mmCIF file of C-alpha atoms and ligand atoms in Angstrom:
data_model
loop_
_atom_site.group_PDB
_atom_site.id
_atom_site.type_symbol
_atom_site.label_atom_id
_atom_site.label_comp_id
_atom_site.label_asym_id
_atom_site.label_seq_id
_atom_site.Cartn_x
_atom_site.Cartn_y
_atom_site.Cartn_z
ATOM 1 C CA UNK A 1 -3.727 6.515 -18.377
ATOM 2 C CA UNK A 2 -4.403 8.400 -15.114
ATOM 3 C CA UNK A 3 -7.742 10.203 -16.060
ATOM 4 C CA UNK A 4 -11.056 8.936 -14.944
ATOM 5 C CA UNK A 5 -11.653 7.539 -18.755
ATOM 6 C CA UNK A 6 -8.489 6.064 -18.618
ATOM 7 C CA UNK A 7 -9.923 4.086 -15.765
ATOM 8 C CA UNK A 8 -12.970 3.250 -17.335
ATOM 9 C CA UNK A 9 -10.860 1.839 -20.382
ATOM 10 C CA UNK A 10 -8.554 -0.359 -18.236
ATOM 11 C CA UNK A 11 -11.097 -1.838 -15.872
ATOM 12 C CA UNK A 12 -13.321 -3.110 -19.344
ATOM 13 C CA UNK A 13 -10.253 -3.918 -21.320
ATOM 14 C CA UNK A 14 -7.821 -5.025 -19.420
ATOM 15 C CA UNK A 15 -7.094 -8.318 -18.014
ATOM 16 C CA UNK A 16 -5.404 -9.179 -15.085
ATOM 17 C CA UNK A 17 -3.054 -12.221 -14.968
ATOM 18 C CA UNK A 18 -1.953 -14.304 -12.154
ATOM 19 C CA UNK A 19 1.118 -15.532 -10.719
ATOM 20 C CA UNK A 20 2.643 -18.124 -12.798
ATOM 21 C CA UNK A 21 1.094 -21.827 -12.234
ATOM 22 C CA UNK A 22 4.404 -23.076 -11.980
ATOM 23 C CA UNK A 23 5.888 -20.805 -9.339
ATOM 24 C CA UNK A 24 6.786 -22.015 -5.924
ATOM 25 C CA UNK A 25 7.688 -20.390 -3.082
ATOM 26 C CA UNK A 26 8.375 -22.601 -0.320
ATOM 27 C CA UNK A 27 11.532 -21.406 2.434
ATOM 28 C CA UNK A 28 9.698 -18.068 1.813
ATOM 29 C CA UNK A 29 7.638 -15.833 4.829
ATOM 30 C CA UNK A 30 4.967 -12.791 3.882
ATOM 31 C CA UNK A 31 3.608 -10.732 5.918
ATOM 32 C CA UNK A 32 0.372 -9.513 4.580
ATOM 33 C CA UNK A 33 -1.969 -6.141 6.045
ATOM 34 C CA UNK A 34 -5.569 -6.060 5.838
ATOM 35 C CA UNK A 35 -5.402 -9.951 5.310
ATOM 36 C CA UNK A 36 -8.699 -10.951 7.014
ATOM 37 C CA UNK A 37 -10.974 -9.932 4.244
ATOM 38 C CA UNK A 38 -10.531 -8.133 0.736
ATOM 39 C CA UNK A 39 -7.772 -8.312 -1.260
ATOM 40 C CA UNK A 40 -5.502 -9.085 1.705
ATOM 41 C CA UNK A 41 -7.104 -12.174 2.320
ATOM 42 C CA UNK A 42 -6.884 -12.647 -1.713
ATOM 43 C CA UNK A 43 -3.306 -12.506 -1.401
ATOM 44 C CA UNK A 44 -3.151 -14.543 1.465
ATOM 45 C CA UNK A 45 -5.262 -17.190 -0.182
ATOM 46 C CA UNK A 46 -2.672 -17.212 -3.500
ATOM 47 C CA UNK A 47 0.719 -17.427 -1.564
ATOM 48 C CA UNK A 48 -0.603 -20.112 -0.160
ATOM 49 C CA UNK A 49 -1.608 -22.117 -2.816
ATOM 50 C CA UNK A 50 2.225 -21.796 -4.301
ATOM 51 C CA UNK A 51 3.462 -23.301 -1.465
ATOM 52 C CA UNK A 52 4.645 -20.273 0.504
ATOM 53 C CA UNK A 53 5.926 -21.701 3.947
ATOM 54 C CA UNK A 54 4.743 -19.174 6.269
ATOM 55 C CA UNK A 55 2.096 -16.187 6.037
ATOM 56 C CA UNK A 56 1.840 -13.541 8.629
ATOM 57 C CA UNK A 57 -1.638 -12.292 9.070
ATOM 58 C CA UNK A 58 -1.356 -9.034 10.239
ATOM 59 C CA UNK A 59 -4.909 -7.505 10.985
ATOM 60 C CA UNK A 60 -6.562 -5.276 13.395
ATOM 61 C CA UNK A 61 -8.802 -7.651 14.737
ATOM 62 C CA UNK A 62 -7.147 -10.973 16.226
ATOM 63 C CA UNK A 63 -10.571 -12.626 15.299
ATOM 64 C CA UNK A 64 -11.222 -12.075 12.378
ATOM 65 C CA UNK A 65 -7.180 -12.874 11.385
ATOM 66 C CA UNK A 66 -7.784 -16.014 13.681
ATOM 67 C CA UNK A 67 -11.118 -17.025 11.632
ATOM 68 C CA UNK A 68 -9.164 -16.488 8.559
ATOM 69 C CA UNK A 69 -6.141 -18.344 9.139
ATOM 70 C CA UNK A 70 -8.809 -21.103 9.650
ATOM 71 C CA UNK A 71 -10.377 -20.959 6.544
ATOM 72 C CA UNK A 72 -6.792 -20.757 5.065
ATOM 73 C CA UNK A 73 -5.324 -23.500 6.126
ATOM 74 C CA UNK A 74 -8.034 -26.133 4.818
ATOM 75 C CA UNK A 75 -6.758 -25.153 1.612
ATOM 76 C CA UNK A 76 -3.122 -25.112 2.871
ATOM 77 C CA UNK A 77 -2.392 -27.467 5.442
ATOM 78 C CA UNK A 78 1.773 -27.344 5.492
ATOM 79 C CA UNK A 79 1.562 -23.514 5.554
ATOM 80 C CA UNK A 80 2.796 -21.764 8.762
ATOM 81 C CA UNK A 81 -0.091 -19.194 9.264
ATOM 82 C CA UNK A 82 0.426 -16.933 12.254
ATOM 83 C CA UNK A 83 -1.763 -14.041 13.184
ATOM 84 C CA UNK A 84 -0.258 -10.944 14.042
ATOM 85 C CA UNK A 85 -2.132 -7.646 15.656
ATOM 86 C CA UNK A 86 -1.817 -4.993 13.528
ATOM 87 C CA UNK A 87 -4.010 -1.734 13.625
ATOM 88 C CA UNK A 88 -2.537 0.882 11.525
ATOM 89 C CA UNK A 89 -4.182 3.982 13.818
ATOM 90 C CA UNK A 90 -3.549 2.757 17.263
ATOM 91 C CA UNK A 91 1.007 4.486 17.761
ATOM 92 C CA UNK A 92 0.755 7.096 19.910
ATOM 93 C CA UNK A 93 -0.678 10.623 18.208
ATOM 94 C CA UNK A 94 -3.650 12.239 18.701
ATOM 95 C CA UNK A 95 -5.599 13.996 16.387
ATOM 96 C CA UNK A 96 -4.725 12.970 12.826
ATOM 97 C CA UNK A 97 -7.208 12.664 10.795
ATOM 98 C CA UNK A 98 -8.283 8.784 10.111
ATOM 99 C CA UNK A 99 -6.983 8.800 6.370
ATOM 100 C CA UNK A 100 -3.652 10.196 7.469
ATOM 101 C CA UNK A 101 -3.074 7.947 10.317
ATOM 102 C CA UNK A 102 -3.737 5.044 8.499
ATOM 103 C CA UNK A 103 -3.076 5.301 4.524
ATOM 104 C CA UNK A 104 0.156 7.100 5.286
ATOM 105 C CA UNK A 105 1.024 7.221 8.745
ATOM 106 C CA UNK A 106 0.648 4.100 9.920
ATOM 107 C CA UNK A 107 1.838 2.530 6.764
ATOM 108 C CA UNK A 108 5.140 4.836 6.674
ATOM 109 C CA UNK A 109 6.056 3.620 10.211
ATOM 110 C CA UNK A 110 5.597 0.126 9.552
ATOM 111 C CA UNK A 111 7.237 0.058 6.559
ATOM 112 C CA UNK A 112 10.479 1.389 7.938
ATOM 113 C CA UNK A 113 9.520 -0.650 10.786
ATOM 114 C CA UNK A 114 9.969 -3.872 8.386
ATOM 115 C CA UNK A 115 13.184 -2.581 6.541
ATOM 116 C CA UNK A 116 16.156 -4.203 9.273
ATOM 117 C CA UNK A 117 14.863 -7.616 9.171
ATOM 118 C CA UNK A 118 13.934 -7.789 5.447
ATOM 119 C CA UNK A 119 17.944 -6.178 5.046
ATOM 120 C CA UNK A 120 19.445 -8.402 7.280
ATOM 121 C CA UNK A 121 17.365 -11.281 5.187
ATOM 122 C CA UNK A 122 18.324 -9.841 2.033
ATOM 123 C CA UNK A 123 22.122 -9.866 3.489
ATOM 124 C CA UNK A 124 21.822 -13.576 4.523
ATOM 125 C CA UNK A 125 20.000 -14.730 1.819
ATOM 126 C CA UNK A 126 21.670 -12.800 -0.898
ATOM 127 C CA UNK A 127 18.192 -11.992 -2.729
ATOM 128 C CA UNK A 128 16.514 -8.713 -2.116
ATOM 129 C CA UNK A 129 13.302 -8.108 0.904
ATOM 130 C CA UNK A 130 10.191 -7.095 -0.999
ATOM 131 C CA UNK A 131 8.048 -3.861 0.062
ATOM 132 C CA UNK A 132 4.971 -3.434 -1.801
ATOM 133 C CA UNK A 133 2.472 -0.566 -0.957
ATOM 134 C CA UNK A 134 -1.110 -0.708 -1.776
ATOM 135 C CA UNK A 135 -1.534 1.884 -3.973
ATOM 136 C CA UNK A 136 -4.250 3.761 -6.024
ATOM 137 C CA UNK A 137 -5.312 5.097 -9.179
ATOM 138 C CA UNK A 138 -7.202 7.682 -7.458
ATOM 139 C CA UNK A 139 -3.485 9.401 -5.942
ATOM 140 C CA UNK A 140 -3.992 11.020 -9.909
ATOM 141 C CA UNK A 141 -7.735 12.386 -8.560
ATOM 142 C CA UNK A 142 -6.894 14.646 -6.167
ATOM 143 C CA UNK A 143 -6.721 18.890 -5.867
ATOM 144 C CA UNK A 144 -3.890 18.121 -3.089
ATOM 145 C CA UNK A 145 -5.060 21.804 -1.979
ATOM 146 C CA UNK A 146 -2.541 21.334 1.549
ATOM 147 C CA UNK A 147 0.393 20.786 -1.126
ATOM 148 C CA UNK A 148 1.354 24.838 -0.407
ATOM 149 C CA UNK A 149 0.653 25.112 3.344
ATOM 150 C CA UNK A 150 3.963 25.295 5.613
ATOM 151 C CA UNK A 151 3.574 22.372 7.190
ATOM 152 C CA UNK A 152 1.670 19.497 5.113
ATOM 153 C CA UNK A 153 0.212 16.991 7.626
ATOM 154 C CA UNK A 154 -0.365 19.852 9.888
ATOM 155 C CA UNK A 155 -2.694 21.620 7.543
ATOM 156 C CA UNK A 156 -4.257 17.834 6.860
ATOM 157 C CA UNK A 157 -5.159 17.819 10.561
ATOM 158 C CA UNK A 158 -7.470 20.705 10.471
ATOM 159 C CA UNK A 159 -10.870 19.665 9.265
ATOM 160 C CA UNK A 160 -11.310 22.707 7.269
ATOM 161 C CA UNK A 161 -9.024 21.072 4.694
ATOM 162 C CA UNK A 162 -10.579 17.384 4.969
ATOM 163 C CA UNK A 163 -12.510 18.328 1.372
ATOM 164 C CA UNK A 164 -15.653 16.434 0.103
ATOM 165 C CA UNK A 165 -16.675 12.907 -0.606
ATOM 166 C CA UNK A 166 -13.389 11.115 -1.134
ATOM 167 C CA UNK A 167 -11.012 13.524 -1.607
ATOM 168 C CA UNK A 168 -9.201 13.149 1.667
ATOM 169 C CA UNK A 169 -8.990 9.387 0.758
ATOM 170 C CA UNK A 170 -7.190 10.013 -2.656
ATOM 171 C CA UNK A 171 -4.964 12.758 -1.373
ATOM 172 C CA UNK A 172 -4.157 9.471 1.782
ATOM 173 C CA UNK A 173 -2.925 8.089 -1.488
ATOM 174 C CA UNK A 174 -0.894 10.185 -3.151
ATOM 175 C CA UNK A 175 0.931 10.751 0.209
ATOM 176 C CA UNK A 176 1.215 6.940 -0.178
ATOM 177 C CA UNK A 177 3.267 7.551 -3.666
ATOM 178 C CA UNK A 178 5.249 10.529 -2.479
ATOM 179 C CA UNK A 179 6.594 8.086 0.482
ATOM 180 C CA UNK A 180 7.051 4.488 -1.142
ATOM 181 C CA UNK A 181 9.241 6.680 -4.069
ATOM 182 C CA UNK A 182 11.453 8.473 -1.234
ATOM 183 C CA UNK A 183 11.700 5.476 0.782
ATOM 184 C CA UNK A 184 13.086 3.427 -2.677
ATOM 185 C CA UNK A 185 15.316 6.334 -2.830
ATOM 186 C CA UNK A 186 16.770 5.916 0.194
ATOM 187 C CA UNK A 187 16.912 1.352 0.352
ATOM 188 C CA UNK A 188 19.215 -0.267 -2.102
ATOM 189 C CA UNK A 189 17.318 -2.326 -3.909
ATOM 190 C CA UNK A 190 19.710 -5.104 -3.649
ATOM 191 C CA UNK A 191 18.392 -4.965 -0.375
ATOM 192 C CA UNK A 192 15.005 -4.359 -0.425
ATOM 193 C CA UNK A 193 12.854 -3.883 -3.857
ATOM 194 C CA UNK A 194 10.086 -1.004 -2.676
ATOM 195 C CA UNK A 195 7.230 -0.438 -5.250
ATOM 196 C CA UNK A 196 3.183 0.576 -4.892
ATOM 197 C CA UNK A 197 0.951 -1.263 -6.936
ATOM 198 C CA UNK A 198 -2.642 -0.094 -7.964
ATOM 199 C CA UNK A 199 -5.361 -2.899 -8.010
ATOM 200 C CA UNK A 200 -7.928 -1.009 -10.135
ATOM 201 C CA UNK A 201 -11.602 -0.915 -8.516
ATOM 202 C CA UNK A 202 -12.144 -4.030 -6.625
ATOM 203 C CA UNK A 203 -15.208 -5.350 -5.373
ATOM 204 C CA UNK A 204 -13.610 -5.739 -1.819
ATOM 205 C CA UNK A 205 -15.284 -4.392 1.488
ATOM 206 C CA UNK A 206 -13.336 -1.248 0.894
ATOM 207 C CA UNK A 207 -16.854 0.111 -0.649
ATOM 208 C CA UNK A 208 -19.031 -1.344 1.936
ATOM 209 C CA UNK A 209 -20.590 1.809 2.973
ATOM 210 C CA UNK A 210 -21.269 3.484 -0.542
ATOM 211 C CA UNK A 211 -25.101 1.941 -1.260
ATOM 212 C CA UNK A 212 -25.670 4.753 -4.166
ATOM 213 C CA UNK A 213 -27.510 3.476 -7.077
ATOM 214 C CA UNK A 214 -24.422 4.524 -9.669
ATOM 215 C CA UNK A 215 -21.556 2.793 -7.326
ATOM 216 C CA UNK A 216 -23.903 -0.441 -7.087
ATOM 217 C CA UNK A 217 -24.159 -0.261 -10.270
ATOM 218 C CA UNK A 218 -20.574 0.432 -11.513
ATOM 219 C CA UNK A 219 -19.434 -2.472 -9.098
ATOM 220 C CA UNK A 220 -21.587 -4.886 -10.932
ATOM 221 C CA UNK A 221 -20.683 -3.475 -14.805
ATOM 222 C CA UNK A 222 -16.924 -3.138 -14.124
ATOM 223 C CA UNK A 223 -15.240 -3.855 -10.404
ATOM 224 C CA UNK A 224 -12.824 -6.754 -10.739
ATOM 225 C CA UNK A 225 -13.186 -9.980 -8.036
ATOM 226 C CA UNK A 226 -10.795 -9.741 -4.877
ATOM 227 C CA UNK A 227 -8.939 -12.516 -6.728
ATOM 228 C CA UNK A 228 -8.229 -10.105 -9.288
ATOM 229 C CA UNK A 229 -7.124 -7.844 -7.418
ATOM 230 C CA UNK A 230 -4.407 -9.934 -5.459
ATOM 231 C CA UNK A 231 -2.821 -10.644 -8.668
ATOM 232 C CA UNK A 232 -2.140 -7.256 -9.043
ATOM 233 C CA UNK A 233 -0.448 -6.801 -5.562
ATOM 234 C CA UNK A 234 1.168 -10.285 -6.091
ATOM 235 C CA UNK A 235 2.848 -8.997 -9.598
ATOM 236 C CA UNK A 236 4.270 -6.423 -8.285
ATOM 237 C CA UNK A 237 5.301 -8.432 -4.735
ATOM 238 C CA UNK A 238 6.739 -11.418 -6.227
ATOM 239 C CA UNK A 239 7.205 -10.927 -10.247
ATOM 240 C CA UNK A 240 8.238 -7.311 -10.695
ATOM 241 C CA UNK A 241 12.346 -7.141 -9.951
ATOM 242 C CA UNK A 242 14.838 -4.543 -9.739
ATOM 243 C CA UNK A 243 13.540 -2.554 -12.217
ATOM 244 C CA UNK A 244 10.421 -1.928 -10.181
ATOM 245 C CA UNK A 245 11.983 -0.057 -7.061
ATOM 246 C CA UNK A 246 10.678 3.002 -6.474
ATOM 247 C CA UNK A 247 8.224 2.619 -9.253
ATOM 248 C CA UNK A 248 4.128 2.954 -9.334
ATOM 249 C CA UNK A 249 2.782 -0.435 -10.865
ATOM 250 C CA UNK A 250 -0.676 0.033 -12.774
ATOM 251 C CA UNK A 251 -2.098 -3.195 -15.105
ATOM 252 C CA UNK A 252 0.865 -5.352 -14.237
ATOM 253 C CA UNK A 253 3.231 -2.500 -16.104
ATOM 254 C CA UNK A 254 5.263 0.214 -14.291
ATOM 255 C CA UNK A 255 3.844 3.099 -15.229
ATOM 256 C CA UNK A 256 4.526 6.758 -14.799
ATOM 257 C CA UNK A 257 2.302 8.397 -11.714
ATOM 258 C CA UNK A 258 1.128 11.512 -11.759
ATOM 259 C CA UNK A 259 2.518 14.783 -13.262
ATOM 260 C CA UNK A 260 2.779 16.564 -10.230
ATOM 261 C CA UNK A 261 4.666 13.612 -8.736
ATOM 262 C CA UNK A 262 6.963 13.686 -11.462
ATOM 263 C CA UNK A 263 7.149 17.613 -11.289
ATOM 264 C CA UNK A 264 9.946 19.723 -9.658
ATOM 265 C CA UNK A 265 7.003 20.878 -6.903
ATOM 266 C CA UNK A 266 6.038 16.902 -6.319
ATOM 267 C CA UNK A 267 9.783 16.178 -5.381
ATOM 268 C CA UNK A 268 10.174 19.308 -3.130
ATOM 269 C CA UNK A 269 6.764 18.426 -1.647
ATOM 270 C CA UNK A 270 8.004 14.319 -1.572
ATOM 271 C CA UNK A 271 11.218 15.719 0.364
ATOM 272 C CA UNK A 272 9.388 17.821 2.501
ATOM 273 C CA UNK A 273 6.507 15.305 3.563
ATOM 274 C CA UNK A 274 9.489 12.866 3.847
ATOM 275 C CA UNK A 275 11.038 15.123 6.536
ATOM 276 C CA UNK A 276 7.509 15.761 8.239
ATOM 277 C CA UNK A 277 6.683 12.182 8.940
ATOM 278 C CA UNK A 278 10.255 11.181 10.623
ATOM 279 C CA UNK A 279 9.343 14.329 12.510
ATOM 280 C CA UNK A 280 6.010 12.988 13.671
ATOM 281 C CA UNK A 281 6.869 9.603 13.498
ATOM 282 C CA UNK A 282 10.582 10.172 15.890
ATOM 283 C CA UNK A 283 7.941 12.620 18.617
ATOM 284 C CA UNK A 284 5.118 9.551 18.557
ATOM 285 C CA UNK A 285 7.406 6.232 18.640
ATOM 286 C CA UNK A 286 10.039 6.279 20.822
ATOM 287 C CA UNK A 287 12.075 3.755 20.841
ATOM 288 C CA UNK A 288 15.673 1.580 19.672
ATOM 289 C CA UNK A 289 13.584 -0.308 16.409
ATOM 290 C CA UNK A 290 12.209 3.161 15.231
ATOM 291 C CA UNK A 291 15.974 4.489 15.313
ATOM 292 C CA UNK A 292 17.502 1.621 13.665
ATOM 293 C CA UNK A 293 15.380 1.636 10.863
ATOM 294 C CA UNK A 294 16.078 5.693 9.822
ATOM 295 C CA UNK A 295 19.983 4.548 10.633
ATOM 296 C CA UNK A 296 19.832 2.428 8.068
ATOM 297 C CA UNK A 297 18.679 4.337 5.197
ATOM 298 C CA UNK A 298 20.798 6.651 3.063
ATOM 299 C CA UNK A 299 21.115 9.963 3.421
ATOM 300 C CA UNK A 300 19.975 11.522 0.252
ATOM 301 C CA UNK A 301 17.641 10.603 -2.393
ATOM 302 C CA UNK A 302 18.308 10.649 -5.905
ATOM 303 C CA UNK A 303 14.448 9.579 -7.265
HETATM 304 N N1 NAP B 1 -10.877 -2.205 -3.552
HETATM 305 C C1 NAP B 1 -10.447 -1.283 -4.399
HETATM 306 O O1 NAP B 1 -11.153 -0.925 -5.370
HETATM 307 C C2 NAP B 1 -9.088 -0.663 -4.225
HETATM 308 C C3 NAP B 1 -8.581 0.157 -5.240
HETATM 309 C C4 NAP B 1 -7.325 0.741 -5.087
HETATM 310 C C5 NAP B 1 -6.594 0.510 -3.938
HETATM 311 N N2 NAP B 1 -7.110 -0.287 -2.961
HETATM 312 C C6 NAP B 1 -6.291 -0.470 -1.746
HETATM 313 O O2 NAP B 1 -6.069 -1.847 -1.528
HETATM 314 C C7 NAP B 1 -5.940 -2.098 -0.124
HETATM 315 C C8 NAP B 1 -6.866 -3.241 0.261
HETATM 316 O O3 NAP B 1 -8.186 -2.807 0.010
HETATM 317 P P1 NAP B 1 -9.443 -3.781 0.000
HETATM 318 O O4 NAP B 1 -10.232 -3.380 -1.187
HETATM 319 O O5 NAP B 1 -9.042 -5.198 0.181
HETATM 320 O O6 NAP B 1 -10.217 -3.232 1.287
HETATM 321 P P2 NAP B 1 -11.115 -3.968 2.372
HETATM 322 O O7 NAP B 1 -11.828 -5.142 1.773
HETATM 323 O O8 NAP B 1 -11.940 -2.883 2.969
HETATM 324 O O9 NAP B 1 -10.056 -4.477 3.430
HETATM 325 C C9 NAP B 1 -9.318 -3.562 4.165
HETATM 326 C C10 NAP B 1 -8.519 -4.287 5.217
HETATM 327 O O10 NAP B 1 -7.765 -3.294 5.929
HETATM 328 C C11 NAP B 1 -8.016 -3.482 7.324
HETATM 329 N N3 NAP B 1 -7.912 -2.228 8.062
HETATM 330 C C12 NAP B 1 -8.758 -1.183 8.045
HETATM 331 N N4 NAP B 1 -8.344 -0.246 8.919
HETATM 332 C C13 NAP B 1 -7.218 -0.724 9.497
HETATM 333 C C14 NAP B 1 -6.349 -0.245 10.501
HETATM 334 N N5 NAP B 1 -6.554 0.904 11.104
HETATM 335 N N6 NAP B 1 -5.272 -0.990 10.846
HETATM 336 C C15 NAP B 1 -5.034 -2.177 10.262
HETATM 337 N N7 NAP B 1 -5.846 -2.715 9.318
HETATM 338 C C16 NAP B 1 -6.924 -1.979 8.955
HETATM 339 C C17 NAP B 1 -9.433 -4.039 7.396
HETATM 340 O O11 NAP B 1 -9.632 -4.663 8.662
HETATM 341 P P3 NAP B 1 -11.095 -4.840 9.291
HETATM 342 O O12 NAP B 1 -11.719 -6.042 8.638
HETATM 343 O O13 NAP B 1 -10.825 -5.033 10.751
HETATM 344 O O14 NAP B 1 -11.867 -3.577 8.977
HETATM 345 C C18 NAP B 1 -9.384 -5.019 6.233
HETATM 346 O O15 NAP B 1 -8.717 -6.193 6.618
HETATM 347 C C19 NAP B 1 -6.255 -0.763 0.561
HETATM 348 O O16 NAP B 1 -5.041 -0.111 0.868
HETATM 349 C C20 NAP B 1 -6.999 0.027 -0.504
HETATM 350 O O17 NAP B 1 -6.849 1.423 -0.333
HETATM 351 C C21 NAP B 1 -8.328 -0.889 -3.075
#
């Protein structure tokens, strides 16, 4: 159910299950975004406590990931917690608007960015890298009115098109979808398993500057804990298997994302936003790891 009563069905009916009490997953490493605070942390917090042997915090402030990894390790002493600088805006382009850089952007580079080392693991280990994207419910919301300009990202660069209230942050989203499907087109999923999972509305920091009277209020009736949350992203990270690559993961199921993704015009427009962020991505990063990564996918996508 993509519409907005969909969403107001799921988030009273459903509920969300955690990993399995009996799972371990010591010998294994993470690497978790965001992981300071949220749902990030959340996730953090729940590899941990089944024995994962070492968690990469990867944050955009060193400390807050370093005040974090304190808190985390009291709860799991023999866990390897390293802190990593990550900030999502900060690769060399100017002028992209915030959403852009750092929903899609960002994310696209450092998921290819990821993909030798979790291959080369996958080819040493003989079981498959995992790729999850955090992805959103709201990718359905959106008008997606820059889907017909000649050049997509361009036309998202010109505040003219940024649209109201959180429009800009949904259509971030749906880029989100239109990449993690191409980029599952073009992995083997023996090598890597790449999926998006939505966590429903959380009651994260994500919301920290909406103080409206109806959001307060809907966060209290129906927004699910952090906890909650990560067991979302963890289902799709660590239970979800083959079957999952390439897929959008809503309540714990794979599920079917939106129409126009699924249309003829969503996988022209997936193709042609595919070939626009290598573009941008190739002029901004120079450099061998960048070119490794795009050497190492396949050609053409069957999605
Ligand atoms: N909460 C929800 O209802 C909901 C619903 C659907 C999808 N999601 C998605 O789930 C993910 C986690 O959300 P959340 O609710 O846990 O949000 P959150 O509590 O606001 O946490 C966001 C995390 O991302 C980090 N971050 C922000 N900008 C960054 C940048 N430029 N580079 C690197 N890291 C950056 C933040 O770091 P700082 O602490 O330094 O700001 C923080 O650690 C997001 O992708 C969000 O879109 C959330």
């Amino acid at each position: 159910m993509g519409g907005q009563f969909g969403f107001l069905v799921n988030q009273i009916t459903f509920k969300p299950k955690p990993l399995p009490s009996d799972l371990q997953l010591d010998k294994q490493t993470a690497l978790v975004t965001g992981s300071n605070v949220g749902i990030g942390l959340e996730c953090a917090r729940q590899l941990a406590s089944h024995g994962i042997s070492r968690i990469v915090l990867a944050v955009r402030t060193l400390t807050k990931g370093e005040s974090a990894k304190s808190e985390l390790a009291k709860s799991a002493p023999k866990c390897d917690i390293e802190v990593w600088q990550l900030d999502l805006e900060s690769f060399e382009t100017t002028g992209h608007e915030t959403n852009v850089q750092v929903n899609h952007l960002g994310t696209a580079l450092l998921s290819l960015l990821l993909l030798p080392a979790l291959q080369s693991n996958a080819k040493k280990l003989g079981v498959s890298g995992r790729l999850t994207f955090a992805s959103s419910e709201v990718h359905f919301w959106t008008p997606f009115k820059e889907q017909s300009a000649p050049n997509i990202l361009a036309r998202m660069d010109e505040e003219s098109s940024f649209g109201p209230s959180m429009e800009r942050y949904n259509t971030s989203k749906l880029l989100n979808v239109f990449w993690f499907r191409e980029l599952a087109a073009r992995v083997d999923a023996g090598e890597v398993i790449v999926n998006g999972a939505n966590p429903g509305f959380c009651a994260s920091e994500l919301h920290r500057h909406d103080s409206s009277p109806l959001f307060q209020i809907l966060n209290k009736l129906l927004a699910w804990t952090p906890e909650q949350g990560a067991y979302f992203f963890l289902d799709a990270a660590v239970t979800k298997k083959e079957a999952s690559h390439g897929a959008y993961i809503q309540e714990q199921k794979i599920t079917e994302p939106s129409a126009l993704v699924l249309s003829p015009k969503g996988k022209e427009i997936q193709k042609r936003l595919w070939a626009e962020t290598l573009e941008l991505l190739k002029k901004a990063c120079l450099g061998a790891s960048l070119d490794e990564a795009i050497a190492s996918l396949k050609a053409e996508s069957t999605p």
